[in-house]
GROMACS .gro file of C-alpha atoms in nm:
model
  401
    1UNK     CA    1  11.042   8.883   8.949
    2UNK     CA    2  11.236   8.962   9.266
    3UNK     CA    3  11.117   8.947   9.626
    4UNK     CA    4  11.194   9.265   9.821
    5UNK     CA    5  11.148   9.391  10.177
    6UNK     CA    6  10.903   9.652  10.298
    7UNK     CA    7  10.559   9.491  10.279
    8UNK     CA    8  10.280   9.717  10.158
    9UNK     CA    9  10.491  10.033  10.188
   10UNK     CA   10  10.753   9.889   9.953
   11UNK     CA   11  10.523  10.040   9.690
   12UNK     CA   12  10.611  10.403   9.607
   13UNK     CA   13  10.335  10.649   9.694
   14UNK     CA   14  10.187  10.431   9.968
   15UNK     CA   15  10.205  10.538  10.332
   16UNK     CA   16  10.081  10.342  10.632
   17UNK     CA   17  10.066  10.339  11.009
   18UNK     CA   18   9.959  10.119  11.298
   19UNK     CA   19   9.872  10.256  11.642
   20UNK     CA   20   9.705  10.174  11.972
   21UNK     CA   21   9.363  10.334  11.988
   22UNK     CA   22   9.233  10.144  12.288
   23UNK     CA   23   9.040   9.846  12.151
   24UNK     CA   24   9.307   9.607  12.282
   25UNK     CA   25   9.477   9.595  12.618
   26UNK     CA   26   9.848   9.631  12.696
   27UNK     CA   27   9.904   9.906  12.439
   28UNK     CA   28   9.884   9.661  12.149
   29UNK     CA   29   9.838   9.823  11.808
   30UNK     CA   30   9.475   9.798  11.697
   31UNK     CA   31   9.412  10.059  11.425
   32UNK     CA   32   9.586  10.056  11.087
   33UNK     CA   33   9.570  10.310  10.808
   34UNK     CA   34   9.692  10.265  10.447
   35UNK     CA   35   9.689  10.570  10.220
   36UNK     CA   36   9.778  10.635   9.857
   37UNK     CA   37   9.917  10.977   9.768
   38UNK     CA   38   9.633  11.025   9.518
   39UNK     CA   39   9.311  10.840   9.429
   40UNK     CA   40   9.399  10.488   9.310
   41UNK     CA   41   9.225  10.218   9.110
   42UNK     CA   42   9.072   9.976   9.360
   43UNK     CA   43   8.938   9.621   9.366
   44UNK     CA   44   8.811   9.389   9.637
   45UNK     CA   45   8.702   9.035   9.711
   46UNK     CA   46   8.485   8.964  10.013
   47UNK     CA   47   8.343   8.686  10.228
   48UNK     CA   48   8.077   8.453  10.091
   49UNK     CA   49   7.936   8.405  10.440
   50UNK     CA   50   7.573   8.520  10.449
   51UNK     CA   51   7.643   8.678  10.788
   52UNK     CA   52   7.852   8.979  10.682
   53UNK     CA   53   8.021   9.239  10.897
   54UNK     CA   54   7.908   9.600  10.859
   55UNK     CA   55   8.249   9.690  10.721
   56UNK     CA   56   8.212   9.429  10.445
   57UNK     CA   57   7.876   9.575  10.342
   58UNK     CA   58   8.018   9.927  10.332
   59UNK     CA   59   8.340   9.838  10.151
   60UNK     CA   60   8.150   9.641   9.887
   61UNK     CA   61   7.951   9.958   9.823
   62UNK     CA   62   8.256  10.186   9.815
   63UNK     CA   63   8.474   9.964   9.595
   64UNK     CA   64   8.206   9.950   9.326
   65UNK     CA   65   8.331  10.278   9.179
   66UNK     CA   66   8.679  10.116   9.140
   67UNK     CA   67   8.846  10.416   9.306
   68UNK     CA   68   8.985  10.442   9.660
   69UNK     CA   69   9.256  10.635   9.838
   70UNK     CA   70   9.258  10.498  10.192
   71UNK     CA   71   9.194  10.177  10.385
   72UNK     CA   72   9.125  10.187  10.760
   73UNK     CA   73   9.129   9.869  10.967
   74UNK     CA   74   9.063   9.796  11.331
   75UNK     CA   75   9.137   9.476  11.521
   76UNK     CA   76   8.984   9.360  11.848
   77UNK     CA   77   8.623   9.400  11.730
   78UNK     CA   78   8.463   9.253  11.417
   79UNK     CA   79   8.166   9.493  11.395
   80UNK     CA   80   7.960   9.194  11.279
   81UNK     CA   81   7.604   9.110  11.389
   82UNK     CA   82   7.576   9.471  11.511
   83UNK     CA   83   7.274   9.588  11.310
   84UNK     CA   84   7.211   9.941  11.190
   85UNK     CA   85   7.433  10.088  11.460
   86UNK     CA   86   7.722   9.879  11.335
   87UNK     CA   87   7.670  10.003  10.979
   88UNK     CA   88   7.653  10.363  11.102
   89UNK     CA   89   7.977  10.307  11.294
   90UNK     CA   90   8.145  10.171  10.982
   91UNK     CA   91   8.035  10.479  10.790
   92UNK     CA   92   8.164  10.694  11.075
   93UNK     CA   93   8.506  10.530  11.041
   94UNK     CA   94   8.514  10.623  10.672
   95UNK     CA   95   8.396  10.976  10.747
   96UNK     CA   96   8.661  11.027  11.017
   97UNK     CA   97   8.940  10.914  10.785
   98UNK     CA   98   8.805  11.128  10.500
   99UNK     CA   99   8.797  11.432  10.725
  100UNK     CA  100   9.153  11.380  10.850
  101UNK     CA  101   9.293  11.319  10.501
  102UNK     CA  102   9.063  11.559  10.314
  103UNK     CA  103   8.940  11.292  10.075
  104UNK     CA  104   8.597  11.172   9.963
  105UNK     CA  105   8.442  10.931  10.220
  106UNK     CA  106   8.340  10.705   9.930
  107UNK     CA  107   8.711  10.662   9.856
  108UNK     CA  108   8.775  10.510  10.200
  109UNK     CA  109   8.753  10.131  10.244
  110UNK     CA  110   8.688   9.995  10.592
  111UNK     CA  111   8.768   9.659  10.757
  112UNK     CA  112   8.735   9.516  11.107
  113UNK     CA  113   8.842   9.194  11.277
  114UNK     CA  114   8.792   9.050  11.624
  115UNK     CA  115   8.501   8.946  11.844
  116UNK     CA  116   8.160   8.917  11.675
  117UNK     CA  117   7.843   9.071  11.819
  118UNK     CA  118   7.989   9.364  12.012
  119UNK     CA  119   7.945   9.728  11.912
  120UNK     CA  120   8.260   9.919  11.824
  121UNK     CA  121   8.393  10.140  12.104
  122UNK     CA  122   8.387  10.454  11.891
  123UNK     CA  123   8.590  10.659  12.136
  124UNK     CA  124   8.880  10.417  12.081
  125UNK     CA  125   8.821  10.416  11.704
  126UNK     CA  126   8.822  10.796  11.690
  127UNK     CA  127   9.140  10.815  11.894
  128UNK     CA  128   9.304  10.547  11.683
  129UNK     CA  129   9.218  10.717  11.353
  130UNK     CA  130   9.353  11.049  11.479
  131UNK     CA  131   9.679  10.888  11.589
  132UNK     CA  132   9.708  10.674  11.276
  133UNK     CA  133   9.661  10.974  11.044
  134UNK     CA  134   9.932  11.165  11.227
  135UNK     CA  135  10.167  10.863  11.218
  136UNK     CA  136  10.144  10.791  10.844
  137UNK     CA  137  10.487  10.736  10.691
  138UNK     CA  138  10.659  10.571  10.396
  139UNK     CA  139  10.792  10.282  10.605
  140UNK     CA  140  10.486  10.229  10.824
  141UNK     CA  141  10.380   9.900  10.663
  142UNK     CA  142  10.518   9.686  10.943
  143UNK     CA  143  10.330   9.882  11.209
  144UNK     CA  144  10.012   9.845  11.004
  145UNK     CA  145  10.067   9.470  10.970
  146UNK     CA  146  10.099   9.446  11.349
  147UNK     CA  147   9.784   9.649  11.407
  148UNK     CA  148   9.556   9.410  11.215
  149UNK     CA  149   9.662   9.099  11.412
  150UNK     CA  150   9.420   8.911  11.641
  151UNK     CA  151   9.533   8.559  11.741
  152UNK     CA  152   9.822   8.585  11.494
  153UNK     CA  153  10.161   8.535  11.654
  154UNK     CA  154  10.357   8.723  11.386
  155UNK     CA  155  10.284   8.997  11.131
  156UNK     CA  156  10.264   8.875  10.772
  157UNK     CA  157  10.410   9.080  10.484
  158UNK     CA  158  10.539   9.018  10.130
  159UNK     CA  159  10.657   9.245   9.847
  160UNK     CA  160  10.799   9.192   9.496
  161UNK     CA  161  10.933   9.376   9.193
  162UNK     CA  162  10.840   9.264   8.843
  163UNK     CA  163  10.890   9.402   8.493
  164UNK     CA  164  10.565   9.495   8.320
  165UNK     CA  165  10.573   9.665   7.981
  166UNK     CA  166  10.938   9.755   8.021
  167UNK     CA  167  10.882   9.925   8.356
  168UNK     CA  168  10.956   9.809   8.710
  169UNK     CA  169  10.633   9.747   8.900
  170UNK     CA  170  10.607   9.682   9.271
  171UNK     CA  171  10.340   9.486   9.456
  172UNK     CA  172  10.331   9.471   9.835
  173UNK     CA  173  10.087   9.326  10.081
  174UNK     CA  174  10.004   9.225  10.435
  175UNK     CA  175   9.754   8.987  10.585
  176UNK     CA  176   9.620   8.859  10.912
  177UNK     CA  177   9.462   8.526  10.993
  178UNK     CA  178   9.525   8.227  11.216
  179UNK     CA  179   9.183   8.079  11.293
  180UNK     CA  180   8.834   8.064  11.140
  181UNK     CA  181   9.008   7.980  10.811
  182UNK     CA  182   8.849   7.789  10.523
  183UNK     CA  183   8.869   7.810  10.142
  184UNK     CA  184   8.553   8.014  10.080
  185UNK     CA  185   8.737   8.343  10.047
  186UNK     CA  186   8.956   8.209  10.323
  187UNK     CA  187   8.902   8.370  10.656
  188UNK     CA  188   9.140   8.660  10.683
  189UNK     CA  189   9.201   9.021  10.598
  190UNK     CA  190   9.455   9.105  10.329
  191UNK     CA  191   9.556   9.442  10.193
  192UNK     CA  192   9.765   9.492   9.881
  193UNK     CA  193   9.908   9.787   9.691
  194UNK     CA  194  10.083   9.829   9.359
  195UNK     CA  195  10.216  10.111   9.146
  196UNK     CA  196  10.108   9.930   8.829
  197UNK     CA  197   9.911  10.128   8.574
  198UNK     CA  198   9.603   9.907   8.537
  199UNK     CA  199   9.234   9.971   8.480
  200UNK     CA  200   8.962   9.867   8.725
  201UNK     CA  201   8.816   9.570   8.538
  202UNK     CA  202   9.145   9.387   8.477
  203UNK     CA  203   9.260   9.467   8.832
  204UNK     CA  204   8.944   9.304   8.969
  205UNK     CA  205   8.997   9.005   8.738
  206UNK     CA  206   9.360   8.970   8.847
  207UNK     CA  207   9.268   8.991   9.213
  208UNK     CA  208   8.992   8.732   9.181
  209UNK     CA  209   9.222   8.494   8.995
  210UNK     CA  210   9.497   8.538   9.255
  211UNK     CA  211   9.258   8.485   9.547
  212UNK     CA  212   9.132   8.160   9.394
  213UNK     CA  213   9.486   8.025   9.370
  214UNK     CA  214   9.601   8.141   9.714
  215UNK     CA  215   9.367   8.247   9.992
  216UNK     CA  216   9.101   8.007   9.865
  217UNK     CA  217   9.354   7.724   9.900
  218UNK     CA  218   9.410   7.773  10.274
  219UNK     CA  219   9.226   7.591  10.549
  220UNK     CA  220   9.289   7.577  10.922
  221UNK     CA  221   8.962   7.475  11.086
  222UNK     CA  222   8.687   7.472  10.814
  223UNK     CA  223   8.518   7.789  10.948
  224UNK     CA  224   8.462   8.091  10.724
  225UNK     CA  225   8.445   8.436  10.880
  226UNK     CA  226   8.195   8.718  10.861
  227UNK     CA  227   8.472   8.965  10.776
  228UNK     CA  228   8.684   8.810  10.497
  229UNK     CA  229   8.829   9.086  10.283
  230UNK     CA  230   9.105   9.126  10.023
  231UNK     CA  231   9.154   9.479   9.889
  232UNK     CA  232   9.408   9.629   9.650
  233UNK     CA  233   9.502   9.984   9.551
  234UNK     CA  234   9.682  10.050   9.220
  235UNK     CA  235   9.836  10.396   9.193
  236UNK     CA  236   9.961  10.378   8.834
  237UNK     CA  237  10.280  10.565   8.922
  238UNK     CA  238  10.503  10.297   8.762
  239UNK     CA  239  10.391  10.448   8.429
  240UNK     CA  240  10.388  10.118   8.245
  241UNK     CA  241  10.156  10.118   7.941
  242UNK     CA  242   9.809  10.094   8.093
  243UNK     CA  243   9.676   9.741   8.124
  244UNK     CA  244   9.323   9.779   7.991
  245UNK     CA  245   9.220   9.419   7.939
  246UNK     CA  246   9.238   9.083   8.115
  247UNK     CA  247   9.475   8.923   7.865
  248UNK     CA  248   9.812   8.976   7.705
  249UNK     CA  249  10.175   8.963   7.813
  250UNK     CA  250  10.163   9.259   8.054
  251UNK     CA  251   9.844   9.143   8.224
  252UNK     CA  252   9.981   8.792   8.267
  253UNK     CA  253  10.311   8.921   8.410
  254UNK     CA  254  10.120   9.132   8.660
  255UNK     CA  255   9.893   8.839   8.751
  256UNK     CA  256  10.186   8.604   8.815
  257UNK     CA  257  10.346   8.855   9.051
  258UNK     CA  258  10.020   8.929   9.230
  259UNK     CA  259   9.948   8.557   9.265
  260UNK     CA  260  10.296   8.504   9.411
  261UNK     CA  261  10.238   8.773   9.675
  262UNK     CA  262   9.895   8.633   9.764
  263UNK     CA  263  10.025   8.274   9.778
  264UNK     CA  264  10.314   8.364  10.006
  265UNK     CA  265  10.077   8.554  10.234
  266UNK     CA  266   9.836   8.258  10.231
  267UNK     CA  267  10.111   8.017  10.332
  268UNK     CA  268  10.206   8.251  10.617
  269UNK     CA  269   9.846   8.223  10.741
  270UNK     CA  270   9.859   7.843  10.734
  271UNK     CA  271  10.198   7.833  10.906
  272UNK     CA  272  10.063   8.060  11.181
  273UNK     CA  273   9.737   7.869  11.227
  274UNK     CA  274   9.612   7.878  11.584
  275UNK     CA  275   9.832   7.649  11.789
  276UNK     CA  276  10.012   7.526  11.477
  277UNK     CA  277  10.358   7.369  11.491
  278UNK     CA  278  10.387   7.284  11.119
  279UNK     CA  279  10.289   7.412  10.777
  280UNK     CA  280  10.125   7.130  10.581
  281UNK     CA  281  10.116   7.138  10.202
  282UNK     CA  282   9.869   6.895  10.046
  283UNK     CA  283   9.910   6.815   9.677
  284UNK     CA  284   9.673   6.598   9.477
  285UNK     CA  285   9.788   6.498   9.128
  286UNK     CA  286   9.643   6.304   8.836
  287UNK     CA  287   9.278   6.356   8.929
  288UNK     CA  288   9.003   6.346   8.664
  289UNK     CA  289   8.958   6.726   8.673
  290UNK     CA  290   9.064   7.028   8.876
  291UNK     CA  291   8.745   7.034   9.083
  292UNK     CA  292   8.797   6.674   9.194
  293UNK     CA  293   9.164   6.740   9.265
  294UNK     CA  294   9.062   7.035   9.481
  295UNK     CA  295   8.797   6.832   9.661
  296UNK     CA  296   9.048   6.558   9.746
  297UNK     CA  297   9.313   6.806   9.858
  298UNK     CA  298   9.064   6.988  10.078
  299UNK     CA  299   8.940   6.662  10.232
  300UNK     CA  300   9.295   6.573  10.337
  301UNK     CA  301   9.379   6.925  10.454
  302UNK     CA  302   9.064   6.959  10.665
  303UNK     CA  303   9.064   6.613  10.822
  304UNK     CA  304   9.107   6.647  11.200
  305UNK     CA  305   9.249   6.294  11.204
  306UNK     CA  306   9.515   6.381  10.946
  307UNK     CA  307   9.597   6.709  11.119
  308UNK     CA  308   9.634   6.549  11.461
  309UNK     CA  309   9.847   6.269  11.314
  310UNK     CA  310  10.080   6.532  11.169
  311UNK     CA  311  10.105   6.700  11.510
  312UNK     CA  312  10.178   6.364  11.672
  313UNK     CA  313  10.437   6.281  11.403
  314UNK     CA  314  10.241   5.964  11.333
  315UNK     CA  315  10.264   5.838  10.970
  316UNK     CA  316   9.913   5.695  10.989
  317UNK     CA  317   9.858   5.684  10.613
  318UNK     CA  318   9.520   5.517  10.650
  319UNK     CA  319   9.379   5.852  10.757
  320UNK     CA  320   9.496   6.008  10.432
  321UNK     CA  321   9.330   5.731  10.230
  322UNK     CA  322   9.012   5.778  10.433
  323UNK     CA  323   9.011   6.151  10.364
  324UNK     CA  324   9.062   6.108   9.989
  325UNK     CA  325   8.787   5.850   9.983
  326UNK     CA  326   8.529   6.079  10.142
  327UNK     CA  327   8.594   6.352   9.884
  328UNK     CA  328   8.408   6.395   9.555
  329UNK     CA  329   8.704   6.265   9.355
  330UNK     CA  330   8.651   5.953   9.144
  331UNK     CA  331   8.936   5.702   9.140
  332UNK     CA  332   9.031   5.338   9.187
  333UNK     CA  333   9.149   5.297   9.550
  334UNK     CA  334   9.400   5.034   9.440
  335UNK     CA  335   9.575   5.277   9.208
  336UNK     CA  336   9.640   5.549   9.467
  337UNK     CA  337   9.996   5.635   9.573
  338UNK     CA  338  10.073   5.856   9.873
  339UNK     CA  339  10.402   6.032   9.936
  340UNK     CA  340  10.543   6.217  10.233
  341UNK     CA  341  10.783   6.461  10.072
  342UNK     CA  342  10.975   6.235   9.831
  343UNK     CA  343  10.921   5.924  10.045
  344UNK     CA  344  10.645   5.682   9.946
  345UNK     CA  345  10.403   5.561  10.216
  346UNK     CA  346  10.133   5.403   9.998
  347UNK     CA  347  10.165   5.213   9.671
  348UNK     CA  348   9.857   5.100   9.483
  349UNK     CA  349   9.636   5.177   9.782
  350UNK     CA  350   9.838   4.968  10.026
  351UNK     CA  351  10.137   4.997  10.259
  352UNK     CA  352  10.449   5.049  10.048
  353UNK     CA  353  10.669   4.883  10.309
  354UNK     CA  354  10.805   5.218  10.427
  355UNK     CA  355  11.035   5.259  10.727
  356UNK     CA  356  10.832   5.385  11.024
  357UNK     CA  357  11.124   5.566  11.185
  358UNK     CA  358  11.215   5.753  10.865
  359UNK     CA  359  10.852   5.854  10.809
  360UNK     CA  360  10.826   5.980  11.168
  361UNK     CA  361  11.136   6.194  11.113
  362UNK     CA  362  10.979   6.346  10.801
  363UNK     CA  363  10.667   6.433  11.002
  364UNK     CA  364  10.893   6.616  11.248
  365UNK     CA  365  10.993   6.884  10.995
  366UNK     CA  366  10.857   7.241  11.009
  367UNK     CA  367  10.698   7.193  10.666
  368UNK     CA  368  10.526   6.865  10.577
  369UNK     CA  369  10.424   6.787  10.218
  370UNK     CA  370  10.163   6.519  10.155
  371UNK     CA  371  10.110   6.415   9.793
  372UNK     CA  372   9.827   6.189   9.681
  373UNK     CA  373   9.851   6.054   9.326
  374UNK     CA  374   9.505   5.935   9.221
  375UNK     CA  375   9.625   5.798   8.884
  376UNK     CA  376   9.284   5.883   8.740
  377UNK     CA  377   9.359   6.176   8.507
  378UNK     CA  378   9.593   6.473   8.465
  379UNK     CA  379   9.451   6.749   8.693
  380UNK     CA  380   9.611   6.865   9.015
  381UNK     CA  381   9.549   7.102   9.307
  382UNK     CA  382   9.738   7.225   9.611
  383UNK     CA  383   9.613   7.337   9.950
  384UNK     CA  384   9.789   7.466  10.260
  385UNK     CA  385   9.693   7.390  10.617
  386UNK     CA  386   9.856   7.322  10.953
  387UNK     CA  387   9.849   7.060  11.224
  388UNK     CA  388   9.606   7.055  11.518
  389UNK     CA  389   9.780   7.085  11.853
  390UNK     CA  390   9.658   7.104  12.212
  391UNK     CA  391   9.695   7.483  12.192
  392UNK     CA  392   9.422   7.515  11.926
  393UNK     CA  393   9.165   7.415  12.187
  394UNK     CA  394   9.315   7.644  12.450
  395UNK     CA  395   9.322   7.947  12.220
  396UNK     CA  396   8.962   7.913  12.108
  397UNK     CA  397   8.820   7.809  12.444
  398UNK     CA  398   8.965   8.126  12.597
  399UNK     CA  399   8.910   8.363  12.302
  400UNK     CA  400   8.671   8.601  12.481
  401UNK     CA  401   8.785   8.540  12.836
   0.00000   0.00000   0.00000
């Protein structure tokens, strides 16, 4: 597998665009369009929040036939908690794209992100779709990645090449997300494309597996959005022998590459968490089972006291022990070891005698890795988060104003 440039349009047969329709101020891009040259196999994973955006409801319906040719996304407005009018507006988005591209409206997937509880300004949506359709190009992935941003500070893109069945397959993707992030189909939008020749059922299985190991391992602030969506289009133009089942060498090779793309995108979300100054990787090893490892890792990653200590460069290891202890993991507290990178802070549940100055320096790095060894079994889990800074409060206090 080789990482390549180009994001979602690194995949042959995929065009994209990102334009300013008028939902955002200052001419910021706010409508994105992703189009396959011909109908593609499609799969999707969506929010588990009971309060779902209209676009989630519509896309769930459209992706059921496992075929799609276009994805349209707007930022600046979530189209959530907008009732029947919101659902009609989501359908209108699909209809407008279908008309411009001369495709079936049921083959158009729709996503929105932004402020909840406000009706879409359809004049801006209509203008944006017109402009986006006219701007479609083979290197438009970066513009599209910019157009889906809300409080993100940077666009987020990843692409790879991998050999599947003796053929070169490409997978590219983009995501947005910086706040309202928690591991329950982590709060974000992500769009992926591949030229792999793969049937609908194994594509859905591969996507679900990849989401569980990536986007569902990210947490910023414990909140899960109304609009969480991950969608993928598979054109089949790589002409590898068709992957028809969720097993075997070719399926596993595809899954590993897809999981890599999703994981790298997920880490970009954590690194760009609202107000974040550091990416924090939390690893729990030697738990009794994977569920308990995940529970312990999440408890550390979501602890405001741990996250603020990381921001303050304070090696306050007691907060890590507290967080592990409140999780569902079963362990002997006096067998726990805690490491900061490769430097031990805690040995057998107590201060290891570490050097405070050295530990503070390690907390000053752009990426901080916290490892908790429970010494209770053989299972492990990893989660990604970020620190809490003063700016997190500022960003969210001023979100609508």
